[in-house]
PDB file of C-alpha atoms in Angstrom:
ATOM      1  CA  MET E   1      -0.204  54.052 -21.153  1.00 60.00           C
ATOM      2  CA  SER E   2       3.065  55.580 -22.744  1.00 85.00           C
ATOM      3  CA  ASP E   3       4.953  53.526 -25.207  1.00 91.00           C
ATOM      4  CA  THR E   4       7.873  53.155 -22.811  1.00 93.00           C
ATOM      5  CA  ARG E   5       5.681  52.132 -19.817  1.00 94.00           C
ATOM      6  CA  ARG E   6       4.184  49.339 -22.005  1.00 94.00           C
ATOM      7  CA  LYS E   7       7.424  48.294 -23.199  1.00 95.00           C
ATOM      8  CA  LEU E   8       8.562  48.011 -19.527  1.00 96.00           C
ATOM      9  CA  ILE E   9       5.547  46.141 -18.666  1.00 94.00           C
ATOM     10  CA  ASP E  10       5.985  43.664 -21.469  1.00 93.00           C
ATOM     11  CA  GLY E  11       9.494  43.353 -20.574  1.00 94.00           C
ATOM     12  CA  ALA E  12       8.575  42.354 -17.023  1.00 93.00           C
ATOM     13  CA  VAL E  13       6.342  39.869 -18.179  1.00 91.00           C
ATOM     14  CA  GLU E  14       8.817  38.232 -20.584  1.00 91.00           C
ATOM     15  CA  ALA E  15      11.543  38.574 -18.138  1.00 92.00           C
ATOM     16  CA  ILE E  16       9.339  36.617 -15.721  1.00 88.00           C
ATOM     17  CA  ARG E  17       8.680  34.073 -18.360  1.00 86.00           C
ATOM     18  CA  THR E  18      12.181  33.438 -19.351  1.00 86.00           C
ATOM     19  CA  VAL E  19      14.112  33.644 -16.182  1.00 86.00           C
ATOM     20  CA  GLY E  20      11.539  33.171 -13.371  1.00 84.00           C
ATOM     21  CA  ILE E  21      10.648  35.533 -10.473  1.00 85.00           C
ATOM     22  CA  SER E  22      14.064  34.718  -8.576  1.00 84.00           C
ATOM     23  CA  GLY E  23      16.013  35.914 -11.721  1.00 87.00           C
ATOM     24  CA  VAL E  24      14.028  39.181 -12.510  1.00 91.00           C
ATOM     25  CA  SER E  25      16.024  42.465 -12.263  1.00 93.00           C
ATOM     26  CA  ALA E  26      16.182  45.841 -13.651  1.00 95.00           C
ATOM     27  CA  ARG E  27      18.850  44.547 -16.194  1.00 94.00           C
ATOM     28  CA  SER E  28      16.754  41.623 -17.331  1.00 94.00           C
ATOM     29  CA  ILE E  29      13.567  43.515 -17.768  1.00 95.00           C
ATOM     30  CA  ALA E  30      15.239  46.325 -19.705  1.00 95.00           C
ATOM     31  CA  ALA E  31      17.002  43.800 -22.042  1.00 94.00           C
ATOM     32  CA  ALA E  32      13.699  42.235 -22.510  1.00 94.00           C
ATOM     33  CA  ALA E  33      12.005  45.417 -23.331  1.00 94.00           C
ATOM     34  CA  GLY E  34      14.909  46.864 -25.375  1.00 94.00           C
ATOM     35  CA  VAL E  35      15.380  49.936 -23.359  1.00 94.00           C
ATOM     36  CA  ASN E  36      17.899  51.586 -20.819  1.00 95.00           C
ATOM     37  CA  GLN E  37      17.257  49.930 -17.321  1.00 94.00           C
ATOM     38  CA  ALA E  38      17.500  53.501 -15.909  1.00 95.00           C
ATOM     39  CA  LEU E  39      13.832  53.774 -17.508  1.00 95.00           C
ATOM     40  CA  VAL E  40      12.754  51.010 -14.934  1.00 95.00           C
ATOM     41  CA  PHE E  41      13.413  53.427 -12.042  1.00 96.00           C
ATOM     42  CA  TYR E  42      12.345  56.679 -13.699  1.00 94.00           C
ATOM     43  CA  HIS E  43       8.808  55.325 -14.801  1.00 94.00           C
ATOM     44  CA  PHE E  44       8.260  52.892 -11.951  1.00 94.00           C
ATOM     45  CA  GLY E  45      10.564  53.857  -9.131  1.00 93.00           C
ATOM     46  CA  SER E  46      11.417  50.314  -8.447  1.00 91.00           C
ATOM     47  CA  VAL E  47      11.596  46.906  -9.739  1.00 91.00           C
ATOM     48  CA  HIS E  48       9.027  45.971  -7.217  1.00 88.00           C
ATOM     49  CA  GLU E  49       6.336  48.504  -8.263  1.00 90.00           C
ATOM     50  CA  LEU E  50       7.033  47.414 -11.907  1.00 93.00           C
ATOM     51  CA  LEU E  51       6.265  43.920 -11.169  1.00 90.00           C
ATOM     52  CA  GLY E  52       3.140  44.725  -9.498  1.00 88.00           C
ATOM     53  CA  ALA E  53       1.932  46.949 -12.453  1.00 91.00           C
ATOM     54  CA  ALA E  54       2.767  43.983 -14.817  1.00 90.00           C
ATOM     55  CA  CYS E  55       0.986  41.616 -12.828  1.00 87.00           C
ATOM     56  CA  MET E  56      -2.415  43.773 -12.856  1.00 90.00           C
ATOM     57  CA  THR E  57      -2.020  44.861 -16.377  1.00 90.00           C
ATOM     58  CA  HIS E  58      -1.210  41.357 -17.540  1.00 86.00           C
ATOM     59  CA  THR E  59      -4.208  39.698 -15.560  1.00 86.00           C
ATOM     60  CA  LYS E  60      -6.797  42.390 -16.584  1.00 90.00           C
ATOM     61  CA  ALA E  61      -5.826  41.720 -20.333  1.00 89.00           C
ATOM     62  CA  SER E  62      -6.118  37.985 -19.759  1.00 86.00           C
ATOM     63  CA  VAL E  63      -9.714  38.294 -17.824  1.00 90.00           C
ATOM     64  CA  GLU E  64     -11.019  40.668 -20.574  1.00 92.00           C
ATOM     65  CA  LEU E  65      -9.943  38.402 -23.393  1.00 89.00           C
ATOM     66  CA  PHE E  66     -12.058  35.556 -21.946  1.00 90.00           C
ATOM     67  CA  GLN E  67     -14.859  37.622 -20.430  1.00 93.00           C
ATOM     68  CA  PRO E  68     -17.146  37.550 -23.508  1.00 94.00           C
ATOM     69  CA  ALA E  69     -17.187  33.331 -23.524  1.00 93.00           C
ATOM     70  CA  LEU E  70     -17.939  33.757 -19.586  1.00 93.00           C
ATOM     71  CA  ASP E  71     -20.838  35.946 -20.372  1.00 94.00           C
ATOM     72  CA  LYS E  72     -22.289  33.401 -22.609  1.00 93.00           C
ATOM     73  CA  VAL E  73     -22.005  30.416 -19.992  1.00 91.00           C
ATOM     74  CA  THR E  74     -25.156  29.090 -18.564  1.00 87.00           C
ATOM     75  CA  THR E  75     -24.266  25.432 -17.272  1.00 83.00           C
ATOM     76  CA  LEU E  76     -21.381  24.074 -15.456  1.00 81.00           C
ATOM     77  CA  LYS E  77     -20.483  22.268 -18.448  1.00 81.00           C
ATOM     78  CA  GLN E  78     -20.100  25.364 -20.556  1.00 85.00           C
ATOM     79  CA  LEU E  79     -17.915  26.948 -17.837  1.00 85.00           C
ATOM     80  CA  LEU E  80     -15.649  23.830 -17.850  1.00 82.00           C
ATOM     81  CA  ALA E  81     -15.561  24.099 -21.844  1.00 85.00           C
ATOM     82  CA  VAL E  82     -14.371  27.601 -21.490  1.00 86.00           C
ATOM     83  CA  GLY E  83     -12.174  26.577 -18.734  1.00 82.00           C
ATOM     84  CA  ARG E  84     -10.576  24.018 -21.144  1.00 80.00           C
ATOM     85  CA  ASP E  85     -10.165  26.560 -24.116  1.00 83.00           C
ATOM     86  CA  MET E  86      -8.463  29.179 -21.372  1.00 79.00           C
ATOM     87  CA  HIS E  87      -6.322  26.229 -20.286  1.00 73.00           C
ATOM     88  CA  THR E  88      -5.081  25.370 -23.853  1.00 75.00           C
ATOM     89  CA  ARG E  89      -4.359  28.916 -24.808  1.00 75.00           C
ATOM     90  CA  GLN E  90      -2.994  30.211 -21.729  1.00 67.00           C
ATOM     91  CA  SER E  91      -0.616  27.324 -21.543  1.00 63.00           C
ATOM     92  CA  GLN E  92       0.639  28.304 -25.040  1.00 61.00           C
ATOM     93  CA  THR E  93       1.385  31.707 -23.739  1.00 58.00           C
ATOM     94  CA  PHE E  94       2.693  30.936 -20.474  1.00 54.00           C
ATOM     95  CA  ASN E  95       0.216  33.491 -18.958  1.00 59.00           C
ATOM     96  CA  VAL E  96      -0.614  31.431 -15.814  1.00 64.00           C
ATOM     97  CA  THR E  97       3.008  30.295 -15.091  1.00 70.00           C
ATOM     98  CA  ILE E  98       3.543  34.140 -15.110  1.00 77.00           C
ATOM     99  CA  LEU E  99       0.800  34.546 -12.340  1.00 76.00           C
ATOM    100  CA  ALA E 100       2.173  31.308 -10.527  1.00 77.00           C
ATOM    101  CA  GLN E 101       5.811  32.908 -10.297  1.00 81.00           C
ATOM    102  CA  LEU E 102       4.345  35.985  -8.924  1.00 83.00           C
ATOM    103  CA  LEU E 103       2.505  34.044  -6.144  1.00 80.00           C
ATOM    104  CA  ALA E 104       5.718  32.054  -5.518  1.00 79.00           C
ATOM    105  CA  GLY E 105       7.505  35.454  -4.998  1.00 81.00           C
ATOM    106  CA  SER E 106       4.709  36.765  -2.755  1.00 82.00           C
ATOM    107  CA  ARG E 107       5.547  34.128  -0.058  1.00 81.00           C
ATOM    108  CA  THR E 108       8.416  36.234   1.116  1.00 80.00           C
ATOM    109  CA  ASP E 109       7.265  39.791  -0.263  1.00 80.00           C
ATOM    110  CA  ALA E 110       4.131  41.305   1.542  1.00 82.00           C
ATOM    111  CA  GLY E 111       4.052  44.172  -1.094  1.00 80.00           C
ATOM    112  CA  LEU E 112       4.051  41.767  -3.808  1.00 84.00           C
ATOM    113  CA  ALA E 113       1.419  39.683  -2.307  1.00 87.00           C
ATOM    114  CA  GLU E 114      -1.006  42.572  -1.959  1.00 88.00           C
ATOM    115  CA  THR E 115      -0.760  43.148  -5.783  1.00 87.00           C
ATOM    116  CA  THR E 116      -0.845  39.686  -6.761  1.00 87.00           C
ATOM    117  CA  ARG E 117      -3.838  38.958  -4.658  1.00 89.00           C
ATOM    118  CA  ALA E 118      -5.608  41.740  -6.044  1.00 91.00           C
ATOM    119  CA  ALA E 119      -4.704  40.392  -9.708  1.00 88.00           C
ATOM    120  CA  LEU E 120      -6.078  36.897  -8.823  1.00 88.00           C
ATOM    121  CA  GLN E 121      -9.189  38.466  -7.461  1.00 93.00           C
ATOM    122  CA  LEU E 122      -9.975  39.787 -10.874  1.00 93.00           C
ATOM    123  CA  TRP E 123     -10.421  36.096 -12.169  1.00 91.00           C
ATOM    124  CA  ILE E 124     -12.239  35.084  -8.770  1.00 93.00           C
ATOM    125  CA  ASP E 125     -14.897  37.817  -9.264  1.00 95.00           C
ATOM    126  CA  ALA E 126     -15.411  37.065 -12.997  1.00 94.00           C
ATOM    127  CA  ILE E 127     -15.815  33.297 -12.094  1.00 93.00           C
ATOM    128  CA  GLU E 128     -18.194  34.182  -9.299  1.00 94.00           C
ATOM    129  CA  GLN E 129     -20.585  36.097 -11.579  1.00 94.00           C
ATOM    130  CA  VAL E 130     -20.698  32.859 -13.842  1.00 92.00           C
ATOM    131  CA  LEU E 131     -21.377  30.625 -10.772  1.00 90.00           C
ATOM    132  CA  ILE E 132     -24.125  33.057  -9.458  1.00 91.00           C
ATOM    133  CA  ARG E 133     -25.685  32.976 -12.878  1.00 90.00           C
ATOM    134  CA  VAL E 134     -25.261  29.276 -13.272  1.00 85.00           C
ATOM    135  CA  LEU E 135     -26.519  28.185  -9.956  1.00 83.00           C
ATOM    136  CA  ALA E 136     -29.367  30.262  -9.579  1.00 82.00           C
ATOM    137  CA  THR E 137     -32.055  27.957 -10.296  1.00 75.00           C
ATOM    138  CA  SER E 138     -29.892  24.815  -8.993  1.00 72.00           C
ATOM    139  CA  PRO E 139     -31.054  22.863  -5.729  1.00 67.00           C
ATOM    140  CA  ALA E 140     -27.472  23.457  -4.692  1.00 67.00           C
ATOM    141  CA  LYS E 141     -27.860  27.334  -4.980  1.00 70.00           C
ATOM    142  CA  ASP E 142     -28.137  27.863  -1.148  1.00 71.00           C
ATOM    143  CA  LEU E 143     -26.051  25.196  -0.008  1.00 70.00           C
ATOM    144  CA  VAL E 144     -22.836  26.316  -1.880  1.00 76.00           C
ATOM    145  CA  ASP E 145     -20.546  29.631  -1.179  1.00 86.00           C
ATOM    146  CA  THR E 146     -20.107  30.909  -4.686  1.00 89.00           C
ATOM    147  CA  LYS E 147     -17.306  33.408  -3.620  1.00 91.00           C
ATOM    148  CA  GLY E 148     -15.432  30.282  -1.888  1.00 91.00           C
ATOM    149  CA  LEU E 149     -16.246  28.007  -4.950  1.00 87.00           C
ATOM    150  CA  ALA E 150     -15.036  30.897  -7.226  1.00 91.00           C
ATOM    151  CA  SER E 151     -11.653  31.231  -5.171  1.00 92.00           C
ATOM    152  CA  ALA E 152     -11.419  27.502  -5.232  1.00 87.00           C
ATOM    153  CA  VAL E 153     -11.806  27.133  -9.229  1.00 84.00           C
ATOM    154  CA  SER E 154      -9.168  29.907  -9.739  1.00 85.00           C
ATOM    155  CA  ALA E 155      -6.750  28.127  -7.534  1.00 83.00           C
ATOM    156  CA  ALA E 156      -7.243  24.830  -9.084  1.00 81.00           C
ATOM    157  CA  PHE E 157      -6.907  26.578 -12.817  1.00 78.00           C
ATOM    158  CA  ILE E 158      -3.296  27.760 -11.700  1.00 77.00           C
ATOM    159  CA  GLY E 159      -2.514  24.483 -10.134  1.00 78.00           C
ATOM    160  CA  LEU E 160      -3.718  22.665 -13.278  1.00 77.00           C
ATOM    161  CA  GLU E 161      -1.262  24.711 -15.479  1.00 73.00           C
ATOM    162  CA  LEU E 162       1.669  23.927 -13.143  1.00 73.00           C
ATOM    163  CA  TYR E 163       0.684  20.265 -12.894  1.00 76.00           C
ATOM    164  CA  GLU E 164       0.342  19.783 -16.689  1.00 74.00           C
ATOM    165  CA  GLY E 165       4.328  20.657 -16.673  1.00 72.00           C
ATOM    166  CA  ILE E 166       5.086  17.545 -15.097  1.00 79.00           C
ATOM    167  CA  ASP E 167       2.047  15.317 -15.881  1.00 84.00           C
ATOM    168  CA  PRO E 168       0.059  16.233 -18.924  1.00 81.00           C
ATOM    169  CA  ASP E 169      -1.988  12.851 -18.806  1.00 87.00           C
ATOM    170  CA  GLY E 170      -2.863  13.577 -15.076  1.00 86.00           C
ATOM    171  CA  ALA E 171      -3.841  17.281 -15.854  1.00 79.00           C
ATOM    172  CA  THR E 172      -5.898  16.115 -18.367  1.00 82.00           C
ATOM    173  CA  HIS E 173      -7.669  13.340 -16.564  1.00 85.00           C
ATOM    174  CA  ALA E 174      -8.408  15.938 -13.830  1.00 82.00           C
ATOM    175  CA  LEU E 175     -10.033  18.010 -16.636  1.00 78.00           C
ATOM    176  CA  ASP E 176     -12.008  14.938 -17.693  1.00 81.00           C
ATOM    177  CA  THR E 177     -13.232  14.432 -13.972  1.00 80.00           C
ATOM    178  CA  LEU E 178     -14.605  17.882 -13.493  1.00 76.00           C
ATOM    179  CA  ASP E 179     -16.476  17.395 -16.548  1.00 74.00           C
ATOM    180  CA  GLN E 180     -18.028  14.322 -15.043  1.00 74.00           C
ATOM    181  CA  LEU E 181     -18.920  16.218 -12.019  1.00 72.00           C
ATOM    182  CA  ALA E 182     -20.600  18.806 -14.093  1.00 68.00           C
ATOM    183  CA  VAL E 183     -22.784  16.422 -15.620  1.00 66.00           C
ATOM    184  CA  LEU E 184     -23.754  15.114 -12.207  1.00 62.00           C
ATOM    185  CA  VAL E 185     -24.943  18.407 -10.997  1.00 63.00           C
ATOM    186  CA  GLU E 186     -27.137  18.511 -14.396  1.00 67.00           C
ATOM    187  CA  VAL E 187     -28.643  15.571 -13.459  1.00 59.00           C
ATOM    188  CA  VAL E 188     -29.575  16.894 -10.118  1.00 56.00           C
ATOM    189  CA  ASP E 189     -30.849  19.915 -11.570  1.00 60.00           C
ATOM    190  CA  ASP E 190     -33.133  18.028 -13.659  1.00 62.00           C
ATOM    191  CA  LEU E 191     -34.669  16.106 -10.663  1.00 57.00           C
ATOM    192  CA  GLY E 192     -38.401  16.669  -9.997  1.00 62.00           C
ATOM    193  CA  PRO E 193     -39.319  19.147  -7.028  1.00 65.00           C
ATOM    194  CA  ILE E 194     -39.793  16.263  -4.500  1.00 60.00           C
ATOM    195  CA  ALA E 195     -36.349  15.024  -5.250  1.00 59.00           C
ATOM    196  CA  ARG E 196     -34.922  18.169  -5.242  1.00 60.00           C
ATOM    197  CA  ARG E 197     -36.100  18.979  -1.891  1.00 64.00           C
ATOM    198  CA  ALA E 198     -34.941  15.581  -0.514  1.00 64.00           C
ATOM    199  CA  PHE E 199     -31.453  16.229  -2.094  1.00 58.00           C
ATOM    200  CA  ARG E 200     -31.429  19.666  -0.368  1.00 62.00           C
ATOM    201  CA  ALA E 201     -32.358  18.191   2.899  1.00 64.00           C
ATOM    202  CA  LYS E 202     -29.993  15.405   2.771  1.00 62.00           C
ATOM    203  CA  VAL E 203     -26.938  17.580   1.892  1.00 58.00           C
ATOM    204  CA  LYS E 204     -27.698  20.293   4.644  1.00 64.00           C
ATOM    205  CA  ARG E 205     -27.619  17.370   7.295  1.00 67.00           C
ATOM    206  CA  VAL E 206     -24.346  16.270   5.950  1.00 59.00           C
ATOM    207  CA  ALA E 207     -23.132  19.713   5.963  1.00 59.00           C
ATOM    208  CA  ASP E 208     -24.478  20.307   9.452  1.00 64.00           C
ATOM    209  CA  ARG E 209     -22.778  17.140  10.963  1.00 67.00           C
TER     210      ARG E 209
END
């Protein structure tokens, strides 16, 4: 990636941070990047295309940053510990706020929605691989749709970042509750074979109602 393109992508991210998706323009991006606004159109064709590129580039970098920690996860509790670290570090840099802003803009922009969905899928795919590994020996293995659960976890992560902005204590409480659920899953995993079979049968009956 050329230096100018990188500056424009970084400028787009900074503009989203400071003025929000509704205030982003070629002028605001160029000002944040420290370049002439004509370069937005020279390198990307439109503000829309630049926002899409910024979304994918920024999200990919965020996923790659946490991938080594995700690769070491073997339990749900460890996954939540990584999630807490991600929550803290992403909050400090407003990274999730950027993705949330793009999601908001995607509601009325089909093109941006497609790009943002692809960017969010990077997080979903990374988390799904962790869940497949973590649940491999769990009695809940065949009772949980890991792809759906990964989508729910990713959506919850974004929601918690936004929730913390208006109720920090509530967001902390939510994370603590997820920790409690992780402990519950570990208790179920430690059940003997008879109890595990009974658990699976009970859950299946309830799910089939």
